[in-house]
Amino acid sequence: MSSTTESRDSLSSLFRIEQLRDDNWLPWKRHTMAILREHGVLKYVDGTSEKLKPANATTPTAGETAAITKWVEGDQKAQTVIELLLSDSQMIHIADATMAAEMWNQLKLVKEASGQLGIMAYRRKFYRTVATEGSNIAAHITELRRTQEQLHMMGSKVSDDEFRTILITSLPESWDQFTSAYLGATSQKDKLPTSHELIAILLEEYWCRREKGSVDESALAARGWWTQPKNTTQGGMDRKSDTECWNCHKRGHTQHECWSKGGGMAGQGPRSKKGGRAQARTNQAQSTNNVLRDVPFRTDEATCAGQQFSSQFSRYDWLADSGMTSHVTNLRDAMTDYVLLEASSIAGIGDQSVRALGRGTVEVNSRIRGNTCTFRLKDVLYAPKATNNLVSLSRLDEAGGHFDGGAGGIMLRESSGHIIAQGRKVGRLYLLNMRAKAAMPSEERANIARDDSDSWESWHRRYGHLGFAGLEKLYKENLVEGLTVDENSMPLTQCEACIQAKHHAYPKEAEDRTQMPGELTHSDIWGPARIASIAGSRYYISFTDDCTRRCQVLFMKHKSEAFKKVKGYLTFIERHFGHLPKILRVDNGSEYINKDLKGWCREKGIELQTTAPYSPSQNGVAERFNCTLLELARAMLIVRKLPNFLWAEAVAYAAYLRN
């Protein structure tokens, strides 16, 4: 493939945005304006470029005819962009428009409410938008920002102080302690954080709470979980009630709620808090051939536990359970010695029974005072629909171990007394600080059907080790088709490959940038590579546009090819995009500072800017870009254990993703 074709492919823009519907005008408007700006036709839409009116309408001059023809071509291009981004149901709004500006104004007239009634409606929505306990705080903040932007567009400005106040007061009560402690650290108004800083703080706290699965007592009380009404006994029955049970003839409950023999809840009353071997002997009395039908909770508590499992904990968390007679997991890829079982139901996990499909061994890692302890759980039931993983304390006791609980914590010990796992109390459950090791061989894992949704870590690697903030933006704003993320997966906190690839100081960014694409180009050469690429290249030359930050990478076998690459790139920009290059910023390398390149730039009127000797920071854009490409390329090679001669393909892929 020729270098010209490669340049066209790498510089071509590929935009994937949702077409305009009834409910997505604001994001669609921003995306469409960005595309129009990229193609250089925004001026035909916002009215800054008007069609030329010839002095003599009957006999226009050749210059006027050429200007009118050029304007019509640009306007038609803008119309094409708008029409292709409209869904069929929205085409009716531009039916009579003949110019791009008319199309845009008619869409704004339909989609953007105006007048005091519209402002009052959005103001009412802005003040009444509140987040409930357990809701998605990130989505709530996005909704407030969207309403604020709508008000700004209608001419009703919402100040930063007002937005900050609305945001804080719209949070659930469980956030009051956090916001009060943070905002109370200063009493001076000029030291309060801006709305952007406050959003960053709240989102950090929200993702931290979500990752750790911590739920305040106020949140539990707001949902009605585990709260015991006043004047009630442990069983939840009114002490003042005069209702008499027909079974035990005691007052305060009915026969259906009676725990005594013959009652509707016989044997399900409060048990003593004895752990260890006493509990194991109770569990051993049950049928060992029917362990799948264990019911560890009272009926009313099972429903509450199921709600708490699904919202408070991740599917990768492990909980200690004193009632289950077998360990349970939903992680098939963490199991070894796997044996298929005839599907049976497990009761007591959530509000519905789940099916167990097999049994095997799970190797887990637990964190104890900063150290890692590895041990195996045997005869673990595999239940893919289970919301959490459970460690049976009775099975631990049968194996010779025991557990200690109290003061909001629990410790699991082996027969020698050594601690193998520990956990903390969350609500009425004990969350263990441990995770399963994925022990299944890759070739076996590939044969198992998986969900279409992948983890954050998988998408991070698939997108060339893109930062989590950028990856999250792609997912939440639906900028990419097919990007489905498992909501239960752990948010990405660190990547070992990325850490290995990044160890340096960042150069200072320029304080100003050019306003026209193609006006200033930053260029730098990297090499030589210790290992040649498949095509025999040992160098690459990069070009970065100062205005748009779009980049292109061309590979070379020798440094002497730099003049041809520079000449081809700048000529391509001029011919295909109509942007005249004015400045080329490079270092003092001989591959740039030679009579061939100087003479050609002088002939074309291009200023050749060079940095001071031994001052790479003056060409920081190109230097930083090369560092970024190499970091991403190294990370991709490291994580996939690929040979080093594929460095050119990794660099080209990283540049493609950056664009």
XYZ file of C-alpha atoms in Angstrom:
659
model
C 0.000 0.000 0.000
C 1.414 3.399 -0.969
C 2.288 6.045 1.607
C -0.449 8.336 0.202
C -3.102 5.704 0.804
C -1.782 5.104 4.317
C -1.974 8.831 5.028
C -5.553 9.034 3.783
C -6.604 6.087 5.915
C -4.935 7.373 9.057
C -6.274 10.910 8.654
C -9.837 9.971 7.752
C -12.328 10.740 10.511
C -14.653 8.066 11.746
C -17.501 9.389 13.915
C -20.033 7.205 15.632
C -22.760 9.130 17.427
C -26.416 8.487 18.032
C -28.828 10.000 15.566
C -31.124 12.772 16.809
C -34.174 11.541 18.706
C -36.795 13.249 20.842
C -34.712 13.052 24.024
C -31.038 13.591 23.103
C -30.858 17.103 21.652
C -28.137 18.501 23.930
C -25.472 15.800 23.435
C -26.422 15.481 19.759
C -26.002 19.228 19.279
C -22.509 19.222 20.772
C -21.405 16.175 18.783
C -22.790 17.554 15.531
C -21.120 20.935 16.044
C -17.828 19.130 16.660
C -18.194 17.189 13.393
C -19.116 20.332 11.480
C -16.123 22.098 13.000
C -13.852 19.186 12.074
C -14.991 19.340 8.452
C -14.626 23.125 8.395
C -18.291 23.800 7.565
C -19.576 25.156 10.892
C -19.561 28.669 9.448
C -22.356 27.709 7.051
C -24.529 26.608 9.988
C -24.015 29.375 12.536
C -24.489 32.117 9.903
C -20.947 33.534 9.953
C -20.549 32.745 6.248
C -23.299 34.156 4.016
C -23.857 33.526 0.346
C -22.270 36.187 -1.852
C -24.685 38.461 -3.697
C -23.176 39.574 -7.042
C -23.218 43.244 -7.887
C -25.039 42.427 -11.120
C -27.365 39.476 -10.640
C -27.733 38.884 -14.388
C -24.045 38.954 -15.310
C -21.863 37.998 -12.300
C -18.117 38.148 -12.710
C -15.939 35.043 -12.885
C -14.652 35.654 -9.350
C -18.175 36.045 -7.980
C -19.287 32.872 -9.755
C -16.360 30.919 -8.285
C -17.060 32.276 -4.776
C -20.749 31.408 -5.030
C -19.936 27.899 -6.296
C -17.500 27.337 -3.419
C -20.061 28.577 -0.887
C -22.791 26.290 -2.291
C -20.460 23.281 -2.112
C -19.615 24.027 1.516
C -23.265 24.590 2.424
C -24.290 21.315 0.773
C -21.581 19.510 2.708
C -22.950 20.962 5.964
C -26.483 19.936 4.953
C -25.243 16.391 4.300
C -23.702 16.154 7.772
C -26.930 17.302 9.450
C -29.194 15.055 7.369
C -27.089 11.931 7.988
C -27.241 12.511 11.749
C -31.051 12.741 11.904
C -33.291 9.753 12.544
C -36.240 9.204 10.217
C -38.697 10.611 12.746
C -36.790 13.918 12.945
C -36.515 14.583 9.197
C -39.909 16.289 9.270
C -38.383 19.258 11.122
C -36.151 20.243 8.168
C -38.575 19.435 5.353
C -38.749 22.965 3.890
C -35.148 24.045 4.574
C -32.893 24.707 1.576
C -29.720 25.790 3.392
C -27.759 24.414 6.330
C -28.431 27.486 8.490
C -32.184 27.094 7.925
C -32.034 23.425 8.915
C -30.134 24.272 12.105
C -32.429 27.133 13.114
C -35.568 25.030 12.549
C -34.155 22.241 14.726
C -33.268 24.749 17.463
C -36.752 26.241 17.270
C -38.331 22.817 17.834
C -35.873 21.381 20.366
C -34.930 24.378 22.509
C -37.734 25.652 24.711
C -37.961 29.401 25.007
C -39.862 31.949 27.062
C -40.567 32.209 30.762
C -42.778 29.117 30.871
C -39.958 26.945 29.541
C -37.483 28.468 31.973
C -39.863 27.890 34.906
C -40.366 24.273 33.869
C -36.621 23.565 33.769
C -36.005 25.541 36.957
C -38.625 23.408 38.687
C -36.954 20.268 37.361
C -33.548 21.561 38.459
C -34.672 22.203 42.042
C -36.656 18.955 42.362
C -34.016 16.542 41.062
C -32.807 14.560 44.084
C -30.890 11.325 44.485
C -32.369 8.489 46.502
C -30.448 6.138 48.764
C -28.482 3.623 46.743
C -28.983 5.435 43.424
C -26.222 6.135 40.902
C -24.611 9.400 42.048
C -22.635 9.776 38.812
C -25.836 9.612 36.747
C -27.525 12.061 39.145
C -24.716 14.617 38.686
C -24.895 14.202 34.915
C -28.643 14.887 34.994
C -28.123 18.084 37.012
C -25.417 19.265 34.626
C -27.670 18.562 31.641
C -30.485 20.634 33.166
C -28.044 23.458 33.970
C -26.836 23.480 30.368
C -30.434 23.614 29.130
C -31.117 26.634 31.348
C -27.959 28.361 30.114
C -29.055 27.773 26.535
C -32.421 29.396 27.335
C -30.708 32.472 28.798
C -31.278 31.651 32.481
C -27.804 31.384 33.991
C -27.137 29.138 36.984
C -24.130 30.413 38.927
C -21.429 28.092 40.171
C -22.377 28.783 43.809
C -26.029 28.001 43.117
C -25.188 24.760 41.326
C -22.896 23.708 44.176
C -25.678 24.353 46.707
C -28.273 22.470 44.657
C -25.904 19.531 44.197
C -25.126 19.199 47.908
C -28.759 19.476 48.997
C -29.886 16.936 46.392
C -27.670 14.146 47.761
C -29.126 11.413 50.012
C -28.999 11.799 53.768
C -26.211 9.223 53.984
C -23.915 11.781 52.311
C -24.562 14.555 54.857
C -21.709 13.525 57.128
C -19.226 13.446 54.241
C -20.232 16.796 52.712
C -20.470 18.520 56.098
C -17.016 17.323 57.118
C -15.483 18.439 53.830
C -17.189 21.807 53.481
C -16.867 22.544 57.182
C -13.079 22.526 56.923
C -13.229 26.157 55.760
C -15.628 28.971 56.563
C -14.470 31.462 53.955
C -16.435 31.617 50.732
C -13.406 32.158 48.482
C -11.926 28.889 49.711
C -14.936 26.762 48.892
C -14.365 24.316 46.037
C -15.798 25.080 42.626
C -18.588 22.914 41.262
C -16.081 21.014 39.110
C -13.833 20.343 42.100
C -16.843 19.299 44.201
C -18.018 16.900 41.476
C -14.560 15.325 41.319
C -14.572 14.886 45.117
C -18.072 13.366 45.158
C -17.354 10.992 42.283
C -14.158 9.812 43.949
C -16.060 9.105 47.173
C -18.890 7.423 45.233
C -16.589 5.025 43.350
C -14.698 4.327 46.583
C -17.956 3.424 48.354
C -19.076 1.309 45.426
C -15.778 -0.554 45.262
C -15.584 -1.251 48.966
C -19.300 -2.020 49.259
C -19.655 0.254 52.286
C -23.159 1.367 53.168
C -23.836 3.794 55.986
C -26.319 2.934 58.663
C -28.354 5.931 57.520
C -28.654 4.422 54.053
C -29.849 1.122 55.513
C -32.360 2.960 57.657
C -33.611 4.958 54.694
C -34.306 1.765 52.749
C -36.027 0.130 55.708
C -33.442 -2.643 56.020
C -32.546 -4.125 59.378
C -34.315 -1.316 61.282
C -36.229 -2.586 64.276
C -39.412 -0.662 65.095
C -39.903 0.732 68.547
C -41.721 -1.335 71.156
C -40.964 -4.600 69.338
C -39.374 -7.799 70.407
C -36.543 -9.504 68.575
C -39.015 -11.319 66.397
C -40.587 -8.078 65.219
C -43.881 -8.517 67.165
C -45.643 -5.728 69.022
C -45.230 -5.999 72.804
C -48.405 -4.029 73.363
C -50.444 -6.240 71.111
C -53.155 -8.245 72.812
C -53.216 -10.848 70.049
C -53.032 -14.366 71.498
C -51.390 -17.257 69.644
C -53.701 -20.271 69.292
C -50.663 -22.587 69.238
C -48.622 -21.617 72.340
C -51.273 -19.353 73.920
C -48.768 -16.523 74.324
C -49.542 -12.943 73.451
C -47.831 -10.721 70.881
C -48.001 -12.914 67.755
C -50.280 -15.165 65.712
C -50.173 -18.925 65.123
C -48.728 -18.293 61.642
C -45.809 -16.369 63.230
C -45.291 -18.803 66.123
C -41.801 -20.305 66.547
C -42.993 -23.116 68.833
C -43.717 -26.654 67.625
C -46.933 -26.659 65.623
C -46.617 -22.984 64.622
C -46.192 -21.608 61.131
C -42.529 -20.759 61.815
C -41.628 -23.685 64.039
C -37.883 -24.039 64.609
C -37.073 -20.711 62.959
C -36.800 -18.627 66.096
C -33.612 -16.975 67.418
C -30.751 -19.409 67.921
C -28.000 -19.184 70.463
C -24.816 -17.425 69.329
C -22.691 -20.515 69.725
C -20.286 -20.979 66.819
C -17.733 -23.586 65.966
C -18.389 -27.228 66.603
C -21.809 -26.796 68.163
C -23.086 -25.310 64.920
C -21.334 -28.036 62.922
C -23.078 -30.781 64.871
C -26.415 -29.114 64.133
C -25.651 -29.000 60.461
C -24.392 -32.601 60.433
C -27.792 -33.702 61.606
C -29.159 -32.691 58.202
C -29.027 -35.093 55.301
C -25.542 -34.993 53.721
C -27.018 -36.181 50.427
C -29.366 -33.205 50.252
C -27.021 -30.311 51.054
C -28.364 -28.336 48.119
C -31.658 -27.713 49.913
C -30.222 -25.967 52.971
C -32.362 -23.111 54.374
C -30.146 -21.008 56.673
C -32.425 -17.983 57.294
C -35.880 -17.268 58.519
C -38.281 -16.617 55.667
C -38.572 -12.866 56.274
C -34.814 -12.435 56.746
C -34.022 -14.338 53.528
C -35.786 -11.708 51.479
C -33.883 -8.869 53.143
C -30.592 -10.682 52.737
C -31.253 -11.176 49.064
C -31.831 -7.466 48.563
C -28.685 -6.586 50.393
C -26.590 -9.126 48.486
C -27.578 -7.788 45.071
C -27.019 -4.075 45.749
C -24.384 -3.809 48.432
C -21.775 -6.373 47.452
C -19.945 -7.288 44.275
C -20.284 -10.728 42.700
C -16.597 -11.243 43.518
C -17.061 -10.708 47.274
C -17.046 -13.588 49.758
C -19.371 -13.625 52.774
C -19.153 -15.787 55.880
C -22.317 -17.847 56.438
C -22.985 -19.839 59.602
C -25.993 -21.679 58.188
C -24.880 -23.063 54.811
C -23.641 -26.639 54.787
C -21.534 -26.097 51.640
C -19.425 -23.337 50.171
C -21.038 -21.598 47.175
C -19.461 -19.585 44.314
C -20.598 -17.984 41.071
C -17.079 -17.915 39.566
C -16.678 -20.851 37.213
C -13.260 -19.760 35.930
C -11.835 -19.917 39.457
C -12.706 -23.614 39.958
C -10.492 -26.651 39.496
C -11.322 -30.368 39.804
C -14.726 -29.419 38.461
C -17.421 -32.115 38.415
C -20.829 -31.647 36.801
C -23.863 -32.216 38.997
C -27.476 -32.803 38.191
C -28.986 -29.337 38.516
C -30.456 -28.810 41.987
C -31.819 -25.817 43.843
C -30.131 -23.981 46.704
C -32.503 -22.134 49.017
C -31.549 -19.314 51.340
C -29.463 -17.218 48.909
C -31.547 -14.118 48.304
C -35.281 -14.122 47.880
C -35.284 -16.888 45.277
C -33.630 -20.256 44.994
C -30.673 -20.661 42.621
C -29.470 -23.706 40.745
C -26.150 -25.479 41.378
C -24.565 -26.945 38.259
C -21.359 -28.456 39.589
C -18.827 -28.871 42.367
C -15.083 -28.222 42.571
C -12.152 -26.624 44.371
C -11.511 -22.866 44.606
C -8.142 -21.376 45.489
C -8.428 -17.994 47.219
C -6.077 -15.233 48.352
C -6.838 -13.392 51.581
C -5.200 -10.249 52.940
C -4.131 -10.361 56.590
C -2.289 -7.345 58.031
C -0.754 -6.548 54.669
C 0.261 -10.146 53.910
C -1.317 -12.567 51.462
C -2.528 -15.994 52.583
C -3.497 -18.619 49.990
C -5.704 -21.604 50.765
C -8.209 -23.908 49.063
C -11.921 -24.408 49.569
C -12.990 -27.916 48.586
C -16.394 -29.223 47.509
C -17.574 -25.750 46.507
C -20.943 -25.655 44.737
C -21.051 -23.690 41.473
C -24.217 -21.564 41.195
C -23.896 -19.050 38.318
C -26.998 -17.096 39.419
C -25.791 -16.631 43.002
C -25.320 -12.930 43.716
C -22.376 -13.548 46.068
C -19.866 -16.184 47.130
C -20.414 -17.857 50.509
C -17.978 -19.542 52.900
C -19.684 -22.147 55.043
C -18.550 -21.797 58.653
C -19.951 -25.225 59.466
C -17.813 -26.768 56.694
C -14.802 -24.924 58.155
C -15.574 -26.468 61.532
C -15.856 -29.933 60.008
C -12.373 -29.515 58.505
C -10.904 -28.852 61.965
C -10.868 -25.066 61.818
C -12.856 -22.540 63.795
C -13.877 -18.886 63.708
C -13.878 -15.966 66.130
C -16.329 -13.085 65.888
C -17.107 -9.895 67.742
C -16.507 -6.129 67.814
C -17.608 -5.836 64.186
C -15.104 -8.352 62.826
C -14.540 -12.049 62.179
C -11.438 -14.243 61.838
C -11.237 -17.691 60.261
C -8.556 -20.024 61.644
C -7.164 -23.372 60.523
C -6.698 -26.323 62.877
C -3.285 -25.028 64.038
C -4.840 -21.737 65.103
C -3.268 -19.628 62.359
C -5.529 -16.967 60.836
C -6.343 -17.724 57.191
C -8.935 -14.968 56.564
C -10.518 -12.030 58.290
C -13.493 -9.785 57.575
C -15.645 -6.954 58.828
C -19.317 -6.614 59.630
C -21.411 -4.834 57.008
C -25.053 -4.546 57.971
C -25.816 -7.994 59.440
C -23.314 -9.902 57.307
C -19.571 -10.496 57.501
C -17.621 -9.475 54.377
C -14.343 -11.403 54.083
C -11.226 -9.706 52.763
C -10.417 -12.302 50.111
C -10.681 -12.977 46.382
C -10.677 -16.142 44.289
C -7.721 -16.890 42.017
C -8.635 -17.574 38.376
C -7.126 -21.028 38.065
C -8.746 -22.354 34.893
C -6.379 -22.884 31.900
C -6.908 -20.423 29.055
C -7.768 -23.089 26.491
C -10.467 -24.499 28.766
C -11.821 -21.063 29.634
C -12.216 -20.251 25.931
C -14.723 -23.089 25.519
C -17.119 -21.704 28.114
C -19.890 -19.370 26.984
C -19.462 -15.977 28.566
C -21.585 -12.877 28.986
C -21.389 -10.196 26.309
C -20.350 -7.711 28.992
C -16.621 -7.661 29.778
C -14.830 -6.177 32.758
C -13.270 -2.726 32.907
C -9.831 -4.327 32.814
C -10.626 -6.232 29.601
C -11.774 -3.056 27.826
C -8.758 -1.162 29.192
C -6.446 -3.653 27.483
C -8.569 -3.883 24.339
C -8.375 -0.124 23.865
C -4.594 -0.049 24.036
C -4.432 0.681 27.790
C -6.621 3.766 27.571
C -7.006 5.671 30.847
C -9.990 4.772 33.035
C -11.486 8.282 32.817
C -11.503 8.171 29.023
C -12.817 4.619 28.975
C -15.593 5.550 31.391
C -16.534 8.518 29.188
C -16.785 6.260 26.118
C -19.094 3.917 28.039
C -21.341 6.422 29.811
C -21.833 8.708 26.802
C -22.385 5.770 24.394
C -19.644 7.004 22.074
C -18.775 3.484 20.881
C -21.119 0.775 19.666
C -20.775 -2.608 21.389
C -18.956 -1.267 24.463
C -20.799 -3.225 27.175
C -19.264 -3.355 30.640
C -20.104 -5.736 33.444
C -21.471 -3.390 36.127
C -20.401 -5.827 38.830
C -16.757 -5.817 37.743
C -14.245 -3.968 39.862
C -13.436 -0.423 38.657
C -9.936 -0.209 37.237
C -7.514 1.215 39.824
C -4.108 0.285 38.469
C -2.518 -1.701 35.640
C 0.901 -3.261 36.155
C 1.743 -3.000 32.451
C 0.917 0.723 32.464
C 3.020 1.279 35.579
C 6.002 -0.459 33.964
C 5.631 1.630 30.829
C 5.439 5.027 32.594
C 8.406 6.286 34.573
C 9.361 9.861 33.660
C 8.507 13.518 34.131
C 5.910 15.213 31.958
C 6.953 18.236 29.835
C 5.217 21.560 30.292
C 2.292 22.217 27.942
C 2.215 25.273 25.717
C 0.176 28.157 27.114
C -1.481 28.944 23.755
C -2.408 26.995 20.636
C -3.136 27.918 17.045
C -6.726 28.362 15.931
C -6.513 26.946 12.378
C -5.868 23.268 11.575
C -2.643 22.689 9.666
C -1.150 26.072 10.589
C 1.474 24.664 12.966
C 2.837 21.116 12.854
C 5.080 19.522 15.507
C 7.406 16.807 14.271
C 9.982 14.511 15.851
C 11.864 11.342 14.942
C 12.226 8.333 17.203
C 14.826 5.647 16.786
C 16.768 3.610 16.073
C 14.919 0.601 17.438
C 17.142 -2.211 18.652
C 15.019 -4.687 16.712
C 13.753 -3.976 13.212
C 10.044 -4.238 12.512
C 8.510 -6.785 10.145
C 8.923 -4.288 7.284
C 12.521 -3.568 8.269
C 11.860 -0.135 9.839
C 13.996 1.128 12.699
C 12.673 4.712 12.923
C 9.398 6.530 12.820
C 8.582 10.196 12.271
C 5.530 11.700 13.953
C 3.458 14.722 12.951
C 1.056 16.422 15.391
C -1.278 19.254 14.411
C -1.140 22.025 17.034
C -4.824 22.976 16.704
C -6.620 19.616 16.557
C -3.870 17.429 18.097
C -4.490 14.888 15.364
C -1.405 12.819 14.719
C 0.213 10.659 12.077
C 3.111 8.232 12.311
C 5.229 7.165 9.302
C 7.891 4.470 9.582
C 11.368 4.692 8.050
C 14.312 2.381 7.520
C 16.795 5.274 7.558
C 16.804 8.813 8.956
C 17.594 10.179 5.514
C 13.982 9.472 4.491
C 12.755 12.295 6.762
C 12.694 14.960 4.016
C 10.419 12.867 1.788
C 8.066 12.125 4.697
C 7.814 15.794 5.722
C 7.237 16.923 2.164
C 4.577 14.275 1.566
C 2.725 15.002 4.808
C 2.543 18.800 4.391
C 1.547 18.469 0.749
C -1.185 16.004 1.695
C -2.592 18.421 4.287
C -2.695 21.228 1.735
C -4.235 19.213 -1.103
C -6.829 17.167 0.793
C -7.970 19.507 3.550
C -7.355 22.936 2.052
C -5.230 24.051 5.020
C -2.006 25.863 4.110
C 0.887 24.867 6.411
C 2.660 27.889 7.878
C 5.028 26.630 10.573
C 6.972 23.390 11.058
C 8.456 23.030 14.550
C 11.339 20.523 14.846
C 14.538 19.963 16.773
C 18.069 20.687 15.532
C 18.676 17.229 14.083
C 20.485 17.025 10.756
C 17.552 15.092 9.304
C 15.567 18.352 9.535
C 18.235 21.065 9.286
C 19.575 20.451 5.794
C 19.556 22.389 2.556
C 16.877 20.198 0.925
C 14.250 20.789 3.607
C 15.244 24.422 4.139
C 15.023 25.151 0.417
C 11.656 23.458 0.027
C 10.173 25.264 3.043
C 11.497 28.589 1.749
C 9.925 27.887 -1.641
C 6.546 27.076 -0.066
C 6.646 29.971 2.383
C 6.739 27.634 5.415
C 8.590 28.841 8.510
C 10.981 26.239 9.905
C 11.123 26.717 13.680
C 13.903 24.937 15.551
C 14.455 24.442 19.253
C 17.526 25.556 21.167
C 20.323 22.964 21.329
C 19.805 20.338 24.020
C 16.325 21.698 24.829
C 13.803 18.990 23.894
C 11.198 20.603 26.161
C 10.756 23.390 23.584
C 9.333 20.766 21.244
C 7.242 19.325 24.045
C 4.148 18.409 22.009
C 6.066 16.053 19.708
C 8.265 14.709 22.536
C 5.263 14.033 24.781
C 3.376 12.408 21.927
C 6.265 10.036 21.192
C 6.492 9.117 24.875
C 2.751 8.414 25.001
C 2.882 6.207 21.906
C 5.841 4.226 23.227
C 4.208 3.741 26.634
C 0.998 2.398 25.079
C 2.959 0.198 22.653
C 5.124 -1.261 25.444
C 2.056 -1.926 27.596
C 0.335 -3.826 24.765
C 3.447 -5.918 24.066
C 4.011 -6.621 27.774
C 0.463 -7.651 28.651
C 0.129 -9.966 25.636
C 3.758 -11.191 25.815
C 4.264 -10.376 22.133
C 7.682 -10.335 20.402
C 9.471 -6.991 20.197
C 9.556 -6.944 16.389
C 5.843 -6.043 16.478
C 6.655 -2.611 17.941
C 5.722 -0.796 14.719
C 2.253 -2.388 14.635
C 1.715 -1.511 18.308
C 2.784 2.128 17.713
C 0.492 2.434 14.665
C -2.445 1.001 16.641
C -1.791 3.400 19.547
C -1.741 6.370 17.116
C -5.000 5.166 15.561
C -6.677 5.048 18.968
C -5.365 8.504 19.890
C -7.107 9.953 16.842
